[in-house]
């Protein structure tokens, strides 16, 4: 990232005391040859990262939700955090609840992600689905 992008990113995530919150990451699509990123700050300090791929257009890459919005601590196990993400009725923050509902509606359920981080997750539509069609198909004219 260039210096301008880094300063813009840090200004979006820090609070008045310049403290960095811990984030839970939900990856939607990684992208192969990413040219540029845009970071949009949603309500309740939630970040939505969109990326521009070389062959295609803009797509949603990931969501980053502060751990404080989910009422979990750093000691929380990954399975419990996953249960809270897939059932957002337990979350008190209205904006976080709405965004998690939107994520589960668009990208189905949230799964455990790979990587070294404890709070890395991915959506079930992260991988390409194979569409198996059985039987006779009608031709469109």
PDB file of C-alpha atoms in Angstrom:
ATOM      1  CA  UNK A   1       0.000   0.000   0.000  1.00  0.00           C
ATOM      2  CA  UNK A   2       1.164   3.478  -0.660  1.00  0.00           C
ATOM      3  CA  UNK A   3       1.556   6.034   2.134  1.00  0.00           C
ATOM      4  CA  UNK A   4      -1.692   7.805   1.221  1.00  0.00           C
ATOM      5  CA  UNK A   5      -3.702   4.564   1.308  1.00  0.00           C
ATOM      6  CA  UNK A   6      -2.139   3.616   4.645  1.00  0.00           C
ATOM      7  CA  UNK A   7      -2.929   7.016   6.202  1.00  0.00           C
ATOM      8  CA  UNK A   8      -6.500   6.826   4.885  1.00  0.00           C
ATOM      9  CA  UNK A   9      -6.913   3.326   6.307  1.00  0.00           C
ATOM     10  CA  UNK A  10      -5.530   4.258   9.730  1.00  0.00           C
ATOM     11  CA  UNK A  11      -7.745   7.340   9.924  1.00  0.00           C
ATOM     12  CA  UNK A  12     -10.796   5.154   9.327  1.00  0.00           C
ATOM     13  CA  UNK A  13     -10.078   2.565  11.986  1.00  0.00           C
ATOM     14  CA  UNK A  14      -8.562   4.530  14.860  1.00  0.00           C
ATOM     15  CA  UNK A  15     -10.632   6.240  17.534  1.00  0.00           C
ATOM     16  CA  UNK A  16     -10.048   9.610  19.231  1.00  0.00           C
ATOM     17  CA  UNK A  17      -7.268   8.193  21.419  1.00  0.00           C
ATOM     18  CA  UNK A  18      -5.508   6.626  18.385  1.00  0.00           C
ATOM     19  CA  UNK A  19      -6.154   3.115  19.641  1.00  0.00           C
ATOM     20  CA  UNK A  20      -6.463   0.317  17.105  1.00  0.00           C
ATOM     21  CA  UNK A  21      -9.386  -2.056  17.737  1.00  0.00           C
ATOM     22  CA  UNK A  22      -9.190  -5.788  17.090  1.00  0.00           C
ATOM     23  CA  UNK A  23     -11.113  -6.882  14.000  1.00  0.00           C
ATOM     24  CA  UNK A  24     -12.828 -10.077  12.926  1.00  0.00           C
ATOM     25  CA  UNK A  25     -12.295 -10.692   9.192  1.00  0.00           C
ATOM     26  CA  UNK A  26     -14.864 -12.266   6.854  1.00  0.00           C
ATOM     27  CA  UNK A  27     -13.386 -12.993   3.410  1.00  0.00           C
ATOM     28  CA  UNK A  28     -15.849 -13.165   0.518  1.00  0.00           C
ATOM     29  CA  UNK A  29     -13.519 -13.505  -2.479  1.00  0.00           C
ATOM     30  CA  UNK A  30      -9.750 -13.255  -2.620  1.00  0.00           C
ATOM     31  CA  UNK A  31      -9.202 -12.295  -6.286  1.00  0.00           C
ATOM     32  CA  UNK A  32      -6.285 -13.319  -8.460  1.00  0.00           C
ATOM     33  CA  UNK A  33      -4.696 -10.135  -9.844  1.00  0.00           C
ATOM     34  CA  UNK A  34      -5.981  -7.259  -7.740  1.00  0.00           C
ATOM     35  CA  UNK A  35      -5.113  -3.796  -9.024  1.00  0.00           C
ATOM     36  CA  UNK A  36      -6.710  -1.496  -6.442  1.00  0.00           C
ATOM     37  CA  UNK A  37      -8.636  -1.507  -3.157  1.00  0.00           C
ATOM     38  CA  UNK A  38     -11.347   0.766  -1.803  1.00  0.00           C
ATOM     39  CA  UNK A  39     -12.153   0.805   1.896  1.00  0.00           C
ATOM     40  CA  UNK A  40     -15.620   1.981   2.878  1.00  0.00           C
ATOM     41  CA  UNK A  41     -16.412   2.718   6.497  1.00  0.00           C
ATOM     42  CA  UNK A  42     -19.889   1.499   7.427  1.00  0.00           C
ATOM     43  CA  UNK A  43     -21.704   2.382  10.676  1.00  0.00           C
ATOM     44  CA  UNK A  44     -20.231   1.054  13.960  1.00  0.00           C
ATOM     45  CA  UNK A  45     -16.655   1.130  12.558  1.00  0.00           C
ATOM     46  CA  UNK A  46     -17.287  -1.806  10.219  1.00  0.00           C
ATOM     47  CA  UNK A  47     -15.073  -1.809   7.131  1.00  0.00           C
ATOM     48  CA  UNK A  48     -16.102  -3.088   3.708  1.00  0.00           C
ATOM     49  CA  UNK A  49     -13.184  -3.699   1.351  1.00  0.00           C
ATOM     50  CA  UNK A  50     -13.863  -3.755  -2.387  1.00  0.00           C
ATOM     51  CA  UNK A  51     -11.182  -4.709  -4.884  1.00  0.00           C
ATOM     52  CA  UNK A  52     -10.643  -4.228  -8.615  1.00  0.00           C
ATOM     53  CA  UNK A  53      -9.488  -7.279 -10.526  1.00  0.00           C
ATOM     54  CA  UNK A  54      -7.449  -7.045 -13.718  1.00  0.00           C
ATOM     55  CA  UNK A  55      -9.824  -8.957 -15.989  1.00  0.00           C
ATOM     56  CA  UNK A  56     -13.091  -8.022 -14.326  1.00  0.00           C
ATOM     57  CA  UNK A  57     -14.579  -5.175 -12.388  1.00  0.00           C
ATOM     58  CA  UNK A  58     -15.070  -4.257  -8.751  1.00  0.00           C
ATOM     59  CA  UNK A  59     -16.145  -6.914  -6.251  1.00  0.00           C
ATOM     60  CA  UNK A  60     -16.600  -7.172  -2.488  1.00  0.00           C
ATOM     61  CA  UNK A  61     -13.435  -8.698  -1.072  1.00  0.00           C
ATOM     62  CA  UNK A  62     -14.053  -8.742   2.674  1.00  0.00           C
ATOM     63  CA  UNK A  63     -15.787  -7.302   5.712  1.00  0.00           C
ATOM     64  CA  UNK A  64     -13.942  -6.353   8.905  1.00  0.00           C
ATOM     65  CA  UNK A  65     -16.029  -6.141  12.101  1.00  0.00           C
ATOM     66  CA  UNK A  66     -14.649  -4.889  15.439  1.00  0.00           C
ATOM     67  CA  UNK A  67     -14.675  -7.601  18.088  1.00  0.00           C
ATOM     68  CA  UNK A  68     -16.295  -5.225  20.581  1.00  0.00           C
ATOM     69  CA  UNK A  69     -19.420  -5.025  18.382  1.00  0.00           C
ATOM     70  CA  UNK A  70     -19.920  -8.789  18.669  1.00  0.00           C
ATOM     71  CA  UNK A  71     -19.668  -8.883  22.499  1.00  0.00           C
ATOM     72  CA  UNK A  72     -16.790 -11.346  22.420  1.00  0.00           C
ATOM     73  CA  UNK A  73     -13.305 -11.105  23.878  1.00  0.00           C
ATOM     74  CA  UNK A  74      -9.884 -12.066  22.557  1.00  0.00           C
ATOM     75  CA  UNK A  75     -10.080 -15.304  24.563  1.00  0.00           C
ATOM     76  CA  UNK A  76     -13.219 -16.470  22.755  1.00  0.00           C
ATOM     77  CA  UNK A  77     -12.840 -19.717  20.856  1.00  0.00           C
ATOM     78  CA  UNK A  78     -13.297 -19.768  17.100  1.00  0.00           C
ATOM     79  CA  UNK A  79     -16.326 -22.095  17.238  1.00  0.00           C
ATOM     80  CA  UNK A  80     -18.198 -19.775  19.571  1.00  0.00           C
ATOM     81  CA  UNK A  81     -17.442 -16.742  17.394  1.00  0.00           C
ATOM     82  CA  UNK A  82     -18.657 -18.708  14.368  1.00  0.00           C
ATOM     83  CA  UNK A  83     -21.906 -19.562  16.155  1.00  0.00           C
ATOM     84  CA  UNK A  84     -22.491 -15.878  16.921  1.00  0.00           C
ATOM     85  CA  UNK A  85     -21.754 -14.857  13.315  1.00  0.00           C
ATOM     86  CA  UNK A  86     -24.237 -17.337  11.841  1.00  0.00           C
ATOM     87  CA  UNK A  87     -26.938 -16.426  14.391  1.00  0.00           C
ATOM     88  CA  UNK A  88     -26.697 -12.624  14.822  1.00  0.00           C
ATOM     89  CA  UNK A  89     -29.808 -12.390  17.069  1.00  0.00           C
ATOM     90  CA  UNK A  90     -27.476 -12.460  20.094  1.00  0.00           C
ATOM     91  CA  UNK A  91     -25.720  -9.240  19.033  1.00  0.00           C
ATOM     92  CA  UNK A  92     -26.940  -6.018  20.641  1.00  0.00           C
ATOM     93  CA  UNK A  93     -25.437  -3.573  18.114  1.00  0.00           C
ATOM     94  CA  UNK A  94     -28.137  -2.861  15.508  1.00  0.00           C
ATOM     95  CA  UNK A  95     -25.802  -1.947  12.623  1.00  0.00           C
ATOM     96  CA  UNK A  96     -23.628  -5.032  13.120  1.00  0.00           C
ATOM     97  CA  UNK A  97     -26.693  -7.260  13.247  1.00  0.00           C
ATOM     98  CA  UNK A  98     -28.026  -5.794   9.966  1.00  0.00           C
ATOM     99  CA  UNK A  99     -24.703  -6.218   8.178  1.00  0.00           C
ATOM    100  CA  UNK A 100     -24.326  -9.830   9.348  1.00  0.00           C
ATOM    101  CA  UNK A 101     -27.888 -10.546   8.169  1.00  0.00           C
ATOM    102  CA  UNK A 102     -26.991  -9.072   4.786  1.00  0.00           C
ATOM    103  CA  UNK A 103     -23.817 -11.177   4.561  1.00  0.00           C
ATOM    104  CA  UNK A 104     -25.647 -14.408   5.406  1.00  0.00           C
ATOM    105  CA  UNK A 105     -28.445 -13.557   2.956  1.00  0.00           C
ATOM    106  CA  UNK A 106     -26.097 -12.781   0.054  1.00  0.00           C
ATOM    107  CA  UNK A 107     -23.295 -15.256   0.638  1.00  0.00           C
ATOM    108  CA  UNK A 108     -25.153 -17.981   2.592  1.00  0.00           C
ATOM    109  CA  UNK A 109     -23.373 -19.067   5.769  1.00  0.00           C
ATOM    110  CA  UNK A 110     -20.048 -18.101   7.306  1.00  0.00           C
ATOM    111  CA  UNK A 111     -17.400 -20.830   7.641  1.00  0.00           C
ATOM    112  CA  UNK A 112     -14.052 -21.159   9.377  1.00  0.00           C
ATOM    113  CA  UNK A 113     -11.334 -19.570   7.308  1.00  0.00           C
ATOM    114  CA  UNK A 114      -7.811 -20.717   6.789  1.00  0.00           C
ATOM    115  CA  UNK A 115      -4.814 -18.731   7.856  1.00  0.00           C
ATOM    116  CA  UNK A 116      -2.871 -17.975  10.967  1.00  0.00           C
ATOM    117  CA  UNK A 117      -5.317 -15.564  12.567  1.00  0.00           C
ATOM    118  CA  UNK A 118      -7.825 -16.660  15.162  1.00  0.00           C
ATOM    119  CA  UNK A 119     -10.591 -14.430  13.830  1.00  0.00           C
ATOM    120  CA  UNK A 120     -10.371 -15.175  10.097  1.00  0.00           C
ATOM    121  CA  UNK A 121     -13.554 -16.485   8.485  1.00  0.00           C
ATOM    122  CA  UNK A 122     -14.903 -16.914   4.953  1.00  0.00           C
ATOM    123  CA  UNK A 123     -18.313 -17.228   3.350  1.00  0.00           C
ATOM    124  CA  UNK A 124     -19.618 -20.451   1.837  1.00  0.00           C
ATOM    125  CA  UNK A 125     -19.822 -18.806  -1.596  1.00  0.00           C
ATOM    126  CA  UNK A 126     -16.078 -18.176  -1.444  1.00  0.00           C
ATOM    127  CA  UNK A 127     -15.507 -21.273  -3.579  1.00  0.00           C
ATOM    128  CA  UNK A 128     -17.079 -21.762  -6.988  1.00  0.00           C
ATOM    129  CA  UNK A 129     -20.145 -23.952  -6.969  1.00  0.00           C
ATOM    130  CA  UNK A 130     -20.552 -26.710  -9.516  1.00  0.00           C
ATOM    131  CA  UNK A 131     -24.041 -26.669 -10.947  1.00  0.00           C
ATOM    132  CA  UNK A 132     -25.095 -30.214 -11.730  1.00  0.00           C
ATOM    133  CA  UNK A 133     -28.221 -30.428 -13.899  1.00  0.00           C
ATOM    134  CA  UNK A 134     -29.972 -33.741 -14.237  1.00  0.00           C
ATOM    135  CA  UNK A 135     -32.750 -34.740 -16.609  1.00  0.00           C
ATOM    136  CA  UNK A 136     -34.188 -33.060 -19.670  1.00  0.00           C
ATOM    137  CA  UNK A 137     -33.584 -29.326 -20.073  1.00  0.00           C
ATOM    138  CA  UNK A 138     -35.799 -27.050 -22.174  1.00  0.00           C
ATOM    139  CA  UNK A 139     -34.132 -25.003 -24.871  1.00  0.00           C
ATOM    140  CA  UNK A 140     -34.721 -21.260 -24.877  1.00  0.00           C
ATOM    141  CA  UNK A 141     -35.565 -19.600 -28.155  1.00  0.00           C
TER     142      UNK A 141
END
